[in-house]
Coordinates of C-alpha atoms in Angstrom, one line a residue:
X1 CA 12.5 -14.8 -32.8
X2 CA 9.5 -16.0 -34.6
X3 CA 7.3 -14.1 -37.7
X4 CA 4.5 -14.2 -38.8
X5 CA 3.4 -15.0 -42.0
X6 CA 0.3 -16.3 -42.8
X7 CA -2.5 -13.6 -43.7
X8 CA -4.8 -12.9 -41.4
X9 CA -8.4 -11.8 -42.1
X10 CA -9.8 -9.1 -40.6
X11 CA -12.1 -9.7 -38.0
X12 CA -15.0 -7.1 -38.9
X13 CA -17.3 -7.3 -35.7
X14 CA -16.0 -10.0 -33.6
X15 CA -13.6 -7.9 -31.7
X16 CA -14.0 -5.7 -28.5
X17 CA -16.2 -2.8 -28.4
X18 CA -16.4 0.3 -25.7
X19 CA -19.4 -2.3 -24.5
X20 CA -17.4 -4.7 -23.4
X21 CA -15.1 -2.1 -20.6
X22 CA -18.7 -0.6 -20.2
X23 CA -20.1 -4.1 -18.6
X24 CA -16.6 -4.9 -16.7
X25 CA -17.2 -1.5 -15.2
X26 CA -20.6 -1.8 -14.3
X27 CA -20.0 -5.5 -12.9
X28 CA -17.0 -3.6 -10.5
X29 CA -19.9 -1.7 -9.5
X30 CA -22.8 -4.2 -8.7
X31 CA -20.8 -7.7 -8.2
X32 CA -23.5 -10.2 -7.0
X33 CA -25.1 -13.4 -8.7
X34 CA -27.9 -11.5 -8.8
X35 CA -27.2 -9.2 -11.3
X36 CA -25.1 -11.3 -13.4
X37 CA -27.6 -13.9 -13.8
X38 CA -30.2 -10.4 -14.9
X39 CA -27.3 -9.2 -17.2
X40 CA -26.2 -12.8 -18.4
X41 CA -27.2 -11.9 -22.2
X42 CA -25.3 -8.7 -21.8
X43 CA -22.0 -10.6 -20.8
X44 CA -22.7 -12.8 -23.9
X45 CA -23.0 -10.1 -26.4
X46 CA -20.3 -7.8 -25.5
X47 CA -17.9 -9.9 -23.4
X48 CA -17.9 -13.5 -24.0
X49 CA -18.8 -13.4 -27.7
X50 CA -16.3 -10.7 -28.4
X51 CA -13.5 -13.1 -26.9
X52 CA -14.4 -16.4 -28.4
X53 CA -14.1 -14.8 -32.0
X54 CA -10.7 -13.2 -31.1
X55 CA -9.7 -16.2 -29.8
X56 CA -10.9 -18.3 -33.3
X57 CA -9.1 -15.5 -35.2
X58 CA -5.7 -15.2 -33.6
X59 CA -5.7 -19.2 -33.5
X60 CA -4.0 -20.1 -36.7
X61 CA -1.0 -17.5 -35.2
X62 CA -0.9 -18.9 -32.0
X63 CA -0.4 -22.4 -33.9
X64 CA 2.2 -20.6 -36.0
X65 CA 4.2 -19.4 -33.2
X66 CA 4.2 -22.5 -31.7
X67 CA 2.4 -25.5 -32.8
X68 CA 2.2 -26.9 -29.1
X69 CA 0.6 -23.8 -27.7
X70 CA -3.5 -24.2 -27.6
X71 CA -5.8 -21.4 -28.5
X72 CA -9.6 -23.2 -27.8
X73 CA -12.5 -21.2 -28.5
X74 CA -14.7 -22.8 -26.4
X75 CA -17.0 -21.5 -23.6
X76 CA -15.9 -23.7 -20.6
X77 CA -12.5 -25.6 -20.8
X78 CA -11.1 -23.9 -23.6
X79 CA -8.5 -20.2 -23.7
X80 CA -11.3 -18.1 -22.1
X81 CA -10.8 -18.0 -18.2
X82 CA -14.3 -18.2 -16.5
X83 CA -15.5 -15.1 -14.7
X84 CA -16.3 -16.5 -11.4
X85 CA -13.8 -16.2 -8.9
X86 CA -12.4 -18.6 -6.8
X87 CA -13.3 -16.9 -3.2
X88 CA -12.2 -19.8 -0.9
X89 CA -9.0 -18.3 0.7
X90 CA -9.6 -14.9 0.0
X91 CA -11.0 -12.2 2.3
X92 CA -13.0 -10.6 -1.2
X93 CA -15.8 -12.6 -1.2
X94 CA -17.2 -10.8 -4.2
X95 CA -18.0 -13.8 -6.5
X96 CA -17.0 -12.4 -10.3
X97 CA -13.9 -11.0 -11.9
X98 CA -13.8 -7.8 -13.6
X99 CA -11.1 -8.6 -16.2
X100 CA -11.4 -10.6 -19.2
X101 CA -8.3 -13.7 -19.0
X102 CA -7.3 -15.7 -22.3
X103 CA -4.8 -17.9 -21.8
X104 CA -2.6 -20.0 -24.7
X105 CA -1.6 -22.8 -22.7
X106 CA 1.1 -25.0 -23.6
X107 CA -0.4 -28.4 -24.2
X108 CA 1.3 -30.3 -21.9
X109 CA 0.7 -28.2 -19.0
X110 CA -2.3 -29.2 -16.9
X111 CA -3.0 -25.2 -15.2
X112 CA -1.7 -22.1 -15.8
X113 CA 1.2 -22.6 -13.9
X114 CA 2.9 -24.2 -17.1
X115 CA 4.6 -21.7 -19.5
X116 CA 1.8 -19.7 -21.9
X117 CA 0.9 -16.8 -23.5
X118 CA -1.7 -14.4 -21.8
X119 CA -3.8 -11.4 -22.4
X120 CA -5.6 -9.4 -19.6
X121 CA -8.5 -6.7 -20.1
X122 CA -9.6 -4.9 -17.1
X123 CA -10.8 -1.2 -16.4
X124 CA -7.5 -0.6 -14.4
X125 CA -5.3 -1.9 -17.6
X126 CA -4.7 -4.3 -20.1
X127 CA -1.7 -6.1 -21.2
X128 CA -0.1 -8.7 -23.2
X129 CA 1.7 -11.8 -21.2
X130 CA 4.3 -14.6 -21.6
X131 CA 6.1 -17.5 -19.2
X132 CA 5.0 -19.2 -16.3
X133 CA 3.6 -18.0 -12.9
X134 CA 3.6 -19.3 -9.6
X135 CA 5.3 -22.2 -10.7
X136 CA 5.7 -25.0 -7.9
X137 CA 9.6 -25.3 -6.4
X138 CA 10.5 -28.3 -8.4
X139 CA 9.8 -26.2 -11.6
X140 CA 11.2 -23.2 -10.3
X141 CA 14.7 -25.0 -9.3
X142 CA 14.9 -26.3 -12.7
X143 CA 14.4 -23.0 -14.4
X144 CA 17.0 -21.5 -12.2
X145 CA 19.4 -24.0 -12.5
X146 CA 19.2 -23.7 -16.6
X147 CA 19.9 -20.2 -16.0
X148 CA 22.8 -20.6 -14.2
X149 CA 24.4 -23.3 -16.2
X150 CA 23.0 -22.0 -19.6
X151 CA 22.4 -18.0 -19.2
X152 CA 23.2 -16.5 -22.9
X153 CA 19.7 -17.7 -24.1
X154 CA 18.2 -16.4 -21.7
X155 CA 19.7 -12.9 -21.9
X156 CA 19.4 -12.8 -25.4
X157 CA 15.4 -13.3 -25.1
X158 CA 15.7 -10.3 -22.1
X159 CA 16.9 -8.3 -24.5
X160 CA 14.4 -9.0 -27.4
X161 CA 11.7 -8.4 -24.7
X162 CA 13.0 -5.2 -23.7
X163 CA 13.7 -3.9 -26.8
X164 CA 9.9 -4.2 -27.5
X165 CA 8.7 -2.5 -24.9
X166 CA 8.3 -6.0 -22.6
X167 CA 9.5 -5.9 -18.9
X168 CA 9.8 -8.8 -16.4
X169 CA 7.5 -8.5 -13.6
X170 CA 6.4 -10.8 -10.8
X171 CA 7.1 -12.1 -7.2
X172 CA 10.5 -12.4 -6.3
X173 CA 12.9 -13.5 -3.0
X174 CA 14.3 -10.6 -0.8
X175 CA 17.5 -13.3 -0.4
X176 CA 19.2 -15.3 -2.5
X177 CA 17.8 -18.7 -3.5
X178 CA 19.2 -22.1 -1.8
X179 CA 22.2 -23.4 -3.2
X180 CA 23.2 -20.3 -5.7
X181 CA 25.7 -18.1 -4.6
X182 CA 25.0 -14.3 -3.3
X183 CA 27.1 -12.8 -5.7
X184 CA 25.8 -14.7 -8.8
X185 CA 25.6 -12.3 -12.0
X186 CA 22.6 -13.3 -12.5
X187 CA 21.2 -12.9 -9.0
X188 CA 18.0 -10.6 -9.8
X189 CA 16.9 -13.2 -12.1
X190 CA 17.2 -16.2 -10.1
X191 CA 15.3 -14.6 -7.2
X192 CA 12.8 -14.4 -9.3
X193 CA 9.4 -17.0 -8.0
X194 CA 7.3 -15.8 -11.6
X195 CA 8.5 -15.9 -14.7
X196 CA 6.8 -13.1 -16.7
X197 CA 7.2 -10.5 -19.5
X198 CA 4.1 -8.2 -19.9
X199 CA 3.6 -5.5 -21.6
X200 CA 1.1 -2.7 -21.7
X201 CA -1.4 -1.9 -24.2
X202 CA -4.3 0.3 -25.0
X203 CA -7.8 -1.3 -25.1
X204 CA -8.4 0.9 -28.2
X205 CA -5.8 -1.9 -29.8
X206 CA -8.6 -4.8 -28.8
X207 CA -11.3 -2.8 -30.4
X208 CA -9.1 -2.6 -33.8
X209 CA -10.5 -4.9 -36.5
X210 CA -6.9 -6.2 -36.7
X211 CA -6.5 -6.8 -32.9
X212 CA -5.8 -10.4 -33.2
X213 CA -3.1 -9.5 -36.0
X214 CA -2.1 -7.3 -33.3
X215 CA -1.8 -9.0 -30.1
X216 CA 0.0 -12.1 -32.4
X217 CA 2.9 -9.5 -33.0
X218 CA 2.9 -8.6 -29.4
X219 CA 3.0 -12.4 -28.7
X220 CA 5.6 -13.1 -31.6
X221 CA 8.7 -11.4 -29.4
X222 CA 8.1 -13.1 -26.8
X223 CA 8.4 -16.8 -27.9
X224 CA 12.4 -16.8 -27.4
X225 CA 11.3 -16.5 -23.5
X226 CA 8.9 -19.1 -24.3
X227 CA 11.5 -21.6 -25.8
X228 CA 14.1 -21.4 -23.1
X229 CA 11.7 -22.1 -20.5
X230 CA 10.3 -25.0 -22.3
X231 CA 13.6 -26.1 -22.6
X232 CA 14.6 -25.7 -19.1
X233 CA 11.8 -27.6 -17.8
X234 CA 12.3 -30.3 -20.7
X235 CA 8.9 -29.6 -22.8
X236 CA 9.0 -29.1 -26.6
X237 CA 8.2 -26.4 -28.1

């Protein structure tokens, strides 16, 4: 499992406030372009300001962890997720999200489908993330396959994750996958179509001047998931 070791600086001011749940809440409650567009400065100041500074800070750790893992403070393109929605094919037509996203993207994925680190902020909770989601079925056979032919690693990061207060969560099959046997060992885990560890935290722990020291540590137990699925899907890490 991977450490931490260079300093971090604390981040006086450039972390999280009670402001920043205050306008998620009040966006839940009055989700139009309308008032977005008359509370854009608002977003700016409490939400989108906020997260571009955590995400500068916890950078050089994200690096640390893993020097192929991206942490871009940037306003469009970069770790923060945008807050419109994408309302095509769903029946909520409501046109923003009321969470904060920040992904760390391995650099060789092209979406968020590749393997990554992840932290969500939303009224309802927030929590720390790692491995892949909704990965397409080529992807998905190959990490199944590398768990059946190779599945110490993959318990032994199961049980780093757990013992750090991590669970698996996700989508899986009611029935067995194709090709692997009903009474496989491993069976829970190879029914599995999302490949995620997440773990709960308080938003008091993002308002910390040491949240991106924080959230790092989170991240740190998480990389030996991190490395076998790059490895079963033939990426470096």
């Amino acid at each position: 499992m991977a450490t931490l070791t260079t300093p971090l600086p604390i981040a006086t001011g450039s972390t999280f406030s009670a402001a920043s749940m205050q306008f998620l809440q009040q966006l839940a409650q009055n989700n139009s372009r309308e008032w977005f567009k008359a509370h854009q400065d608002e977003y700016e100041n409490t939400v989108r300001s906020p997260a571009l500074a955590f995400i500068a800070h916890i950078q050089p750790h994200i690096i640390e962890l893993s020097p192929r893992l991206t942490a871009v403070p940037k306003k469009v393109g970069g770790s923060l997720m945008r807050p419109q929605r994408d309302s095509r094919f769903s029946h909520d037509k409501t046109p923003y999200k009321t969470n904060v996203g920040i992904q760390f993207r391995h650099f060789q994925g092209k979406d968020v489908h590749a393997p990554g680190l992840y932290l969500h902020i939303a009224e309802e909770g927030c929590f720390i993330a790692a491995g892949i989601w909704h990965p397409e079925s080529k992807v998905l056979n190959a990490i199944r396959t590398c768990i059946d032919e190779n599945p110490n690693g993959y318990k032994k990061a199961l049980q780093t994750l757990q013992s750090h207060g991590f669970n698996m969560d996700g989508d899986s099959l009611t029935r067995p996958p194709k090709g692997f046997d009903k009474n496989h060992p491993m069976l829970t885990e190879l029914k599995r179509k999302d490949f995620i560890a997440i773990k709960n935290i308080a938003f008091e722990d993002l308002c910390r001047p040491d949240a991106p020291r924080f959230c790092a540590e989170q991240f740190a137990h998480c990389t030996q998931l991190m490395a076998y699925l790059c490895f079963a899907l033939e990426l470096d890490f």
